[in-house]
Amino acid sequence: MQKVIITAAICGAEVTKEHNPNVPYTVEEIVREAKSAYDAGASIIHLHVRKDDGTPTQDINRFKECIDAIKVACPDAIVQPSTGGAVGMSNEERIQPVNLSPEMATLDCGTCNFGGDEIFVNTENTIKEFGKKMIELNVKPEIEVFDKGMIDMALRLNKKGFINDNMHFNFVMGVNGGISATYRDLMFMRESIPENATFTVSGIGRSQFDMVALSILLGGHIRVGFEDNVYMKKGVLASSNGELVKKAANIVKELGREVATPKEAREILGLKANILSTQEA
């Protein structure tokens, strides 16, 4: 089996210091959490950014400031900005970080209820617009899917030329309104993607480490971090993203696989050519 790529989703757009006081808002806090995750074995830093008061923002300048600072602290990390932003943001707001030409960015492939009155809206035209932009700028999409129908949407848009081949999926499991975080449903998602596609699994809340273990056993990759879960175990808050990554890395080793380095992650995901073109530029 391939080595396991660990992604750290260090802050998200919804979780706050009220949930866990270690959730980062400022540039300095975001770098601290990225470094803690990187040092513990994360190759990919999945990045949302906030204003200093914790308000989520997609401002391109804030993203650039955070990415530049992370790259100083974690020189070879893959920084993967979110184009999901926060519920209610416009397409114009959400797409901003892609204009920085990162190696990867997220591409949400469907609309999902997020609880209460919150609806995370991704129309077919939104997905096409974002996918086309990523192709133009040589940004590899991580295809975010919260349910089986979103996989079907991604496959249709791949055939139409809005998403490139050699797709990489992130199965987000356990969201209120999305697919449940169970072995049955993970197998359903896994068997619905092309054989040559790669996949990461993100378990939400209490399901995080169950999904970590199952993805490792199924040959997949894993995501942990404060965006998805703020606890080490029931009732025990994590002190950092690094603590969550360290626990995940230990599970990887206990289950007989190895953690990928950033260089190995790039090879697995097909990012090597993108890196070379960036260096040559």
mmCIF file of C-alpha atoms in Angstrom, residues 134-251:
data_model
loop_
_atom_site.group_PDB
_atom_site.id
_atom_site.type_symbol
_atom_site.label_atom_id
_atom_site.label_comp_id
_atom_site.label_asym_id
_atom_site.label_seq_id
_atom_site.Cartn_x
_atom_site.Cartn_y
_atom_site.Cartn_z
ATOM 1 C CA MET A 134 -8.212 25.442 -11.056
ATOM 2 C CA ILE A 135 -7.405 23.879 -14.425
ATOM 3 C CA GLU A 136 -6.346 27.278 -15.801
ATOM 4 C CA LEU A 137 -3.976 27.890 -12.870
ATOM 5 C CA ASN A 138 -2.688 24.287 -12.602
ATOM 6 C CA VAL A 139 -4.170 23.880 -9.118
ATOM 7 C CA LYS A 140 -5.052 20.292 -8.203
ATOM 8 C CA PRO A 141 -8.525 20.091 -6.672
ATOM 9 C CA GLU A 142 -9.217 18.042 -3.594
ATOM 10 C CA ILE A 143 -12.783 17.040 -4.382
ATOM 11 C CA GLU A 144 -14.830 17.482 -1.212
ATOM 12 C CA VAL A 145 -17.802 15.115 -1.065
ATOM 13 C CA PHE A 146 -20.314 14.937 1.766
ATOM 14 C CA ASP A 147 -22.496 12.283 0.125
ATOM 15 C CA LYS A 148 -22.535 9.792 -2.752
ATOM 16 C CA GLY A 149 -24.318 12.140 -5.170
ATOM 17 C CA MET A 150 -21.387 14.555 -4.947
ATOM 18 C CA ILE A 151 -19.076 11.836 -6.248
ATOM 19 C CA ASP A 152 -21.448 11.372 -9.187
ATOM 20 C CA MET A 153 -21.374 15.125 -9.847
ATOM 21 C CA ALA A 154 -17.557 15.127 -9.842
ATOM 22 C CA LEU A 155 -17.426 12.200 -12.256
ATOM 23 C CA ARG A 156 -19.885 13.887 -14.637
ATOM 24 C CA LEU A 157 -17.902 17.126 -14.589
ATOM 25 C CA ASN A 158 -14.682 15.198 -15.128
ATOM 26 C CA LYS A 159 -16.170 13.793 -18.351
ATOM 27 C CA LYS A 160 -17.182 17.318 -19.398
ATOM 28 C CA GLY A 161 -13.675 18.669 -18.824
ATOM 29 C CA PHE A 162 -14.226 20.769 -15.685
ATOM 30 C CA ILE A 163 -12.194 18.440 -13.432
ATOM 31 C CA ASN A 164 -8.980 16.770 -14.561
ATOM 32 C CA ASP A 165 -8.257 13.042 -14.418
ATOM 33 C CA ASN A 166 -6.306 11.402 -11.563
ATOM 34 C CA MET A 167 -8.837 12.749 -9.107
ATOM 35 C CA HIS A 168 -8.274 13.050 -5.375
ATOM 36 C CA PHE A 169 -11.352 12.900 -3.152
ATOM 37 C CA ASN A 170 -11.959 13.855 0.457
ATOM 38 C CA PHE A 171 -14.845 11.888 1.956
ATOM 39 C CA VAL A 172 -16.282 14.141 4.675
ATOM 40 C CA MET A 173 -18.267 11.802 6.895
ATOM 41 C CA GLY A 174 -20.487 12.477 9.869
ATOM 42 C CA VAL A 175 -21.651 16.014 9.012
ATOM 43 C CA ASN A 176 -25.225 16.759 10.041
ATOM 44 C CA GLY A 177 -26.949 16.552 6.646
ATOM 45 C CA GLY A 178 -24.267 14.432 4.977
ATOM 46 C CA ILE A 179 -23.402 10.751 4.829
ATOM 47 C CA SER A 180 -22.902 8.985 8.161
ATOM 48 C CA ALA A 181 -19.484 7.942 9.434
ATOM 49 C CA THR A 182 -19.841 4.153 9.281
ATOM 50 C CA TYR A 183 -17.859 1.330 7.730
ATOM 51 C CA ARG A 184 -20.784 0.520 5.410
ATOM 52 C CA ASP A 185 -20.967 4.065 4.075
ATOM 53 C CA LEU A 186 -17.208 4.448 3.753
ATOM 54 C CA MET A 187 -17.098 1.291 1.630
ATOM 55 C CA PHE A 188 -19.961 2.688 -0.481
ATOM 56 C CA MET A 189 -18.003 5.893 -1.091
ATOM 57 C CA ARG A 190 -14.715 4.070 -1.703
ATOM 58 C CA GLU A 191 -16.270 1.747 -4.273
ATOM 59 C CA SER A 192 -17.876 4.692 -6.119
ATOM 60 C CA ILE A 193 -14.659 6.414 -7.249
ATOM 61 C CA PRO A 194 -12.359 5.428 -10.132
ATOM 62 C CA GLU A 195 -9.719 2.796 -9.445
ATOM 63 C CA ASN A 196 -6.892 5.238 -10.147
ATOM 64 C CA ALA A 197 -8.304 7.931 -7.826
ATOM 65 C CA THR A 198 -6.887 8.600 -4.383
ATOM 66 C CA PHE A 199 -8.952 9.433 -1.323
ATOM 67 C CA THR A 200 -8.716 10.970 2.114
ATOM 68 C CA VAL A 201 -11.284 10.453 4.866
ATOM 69 C CA SER A 202 -12.386 13.184 7.277
ATOM 70 C CA GLY A 203 -14.429 11.936 10.225
ATOM 71 C CA ILE A 204 -16.357 14.653 12.032
ATOM 72 C CA GLY A 205 -16.462 14.913 15.824
ATOM 73 C CA ARG A 206 -16.417 11.661 17.742
ATOM 74 C CA SER A 207 -16.020 9.664 14.518
ATOM 75 C CA GLN A 208 -12.629 11.199 13.647
ATOM 76 C CA PHE A 209 -10.331 8.429 14.824
ATOM 77 C CA ASP A 210 -12.700 5.593 13.842
ATOM 78 C CA MET A 211 -12.561 6.939 10.291
ATOM 79 C CA VAL A 212 -8.782 7.372 10.538
ATOM 80 C CA ALA A 213 -8.370 3.687 11.316
ATOM 81 C CA LEU A 214 -10.805 2.519 8.638
ATOM 82 C CA SER A 215 -9.240 4.653 5.920
ATOM 83 C CA ILE A 216 -5.776 3.360 6.785
ATOM 84 C CA LEU A 217 -6.994 -0.241 6.537
ATOM 85 C CA LEU A 218 -8.689 0.474 3.182
ATOM 86 C CA GLY A 219 -5.569 2.000 1.643
ATOM 87 C CA GLY A 220 -6.682 5.620 1.957
ATOM 88 C CA HIS A 221 -5.312 8.799 3.467
ATOM 89 C CA ILE A 222 -6.499 10.699 6.536
ATOM 90 C CA ARG A 223 -7.445 14.140 7.826
ATOM 91 C CA VAL A 224 -7.569 15.317 11.414
ATOM 92 C CA GLY A 225 -7.604 18.734 13.058
ATOM 93 C CA PHE A 226 -9.625 21.326 14.915
ATOM 94 C CA GLU A 227 -11.894 22.014 11.936
ATOM 95 C CA ASP A 228 -13.394 18.546 12.345
ATOM 96 C CA ASN A 229 -12.839 17.672 16.001
ATOM 97 C CA VAL A 230 -11.365 19.418 19.055
ATOM 98 C CA TYR A 231 -11.071 16.403 21.384
ATOM 99 C CA MET A 232 -8.391 13.768 21.945
ATOM 100 C CA LYS A 233 -11.018 11.548 23.507
ATOM 101 C CA LYS A 234 -14.375 12.069 25.176
ATOM 102 C CA GLY A 235 -14.145 15.057 27.498
ATOM 103 C CA VAL A 236 -10.444 15.736 26.854
ATOM 104 C CA LEU A 237 -9.674 18.763 24.675
ATOM 105 C CA ALA A 238 -6.667 18.560 22.352
ATOM 106 C CA SER A 239 -3.894 20.983 23.254
ATOM 107 C CA SER A 240 -2.930 21.476 19.597
ATOM 108 C CA ASN A 241 -3.461 20.203 16.085
ATOM 109 C CA GLY A 242 -0.096 18.545 16.497
ATOM 110 C CA GLU A 243 -1.460 16.372 19.293
ATOM 111 C CA LEU A 244 -4.262 15.166 17.009
ATOM 112 C CA VAL A 245 -1.794 14.495 14.164
ATOM 113 C CA LYS A 246 0.535 12.599 16.503
ATOM 114 C CA LYS A 247 -2.322 10.326 17.593
ATOM 115 C CA ALA A 248 -3.256 9.712 13.938
ATOM 116 C CA ALA A 249 0.378 9.000 12.994
ATOM 117 C CA ASN A 250 0.616 6.454 15.809
ATOM 118 C CA ILE A 251 -2.497 4.695 14.482
#
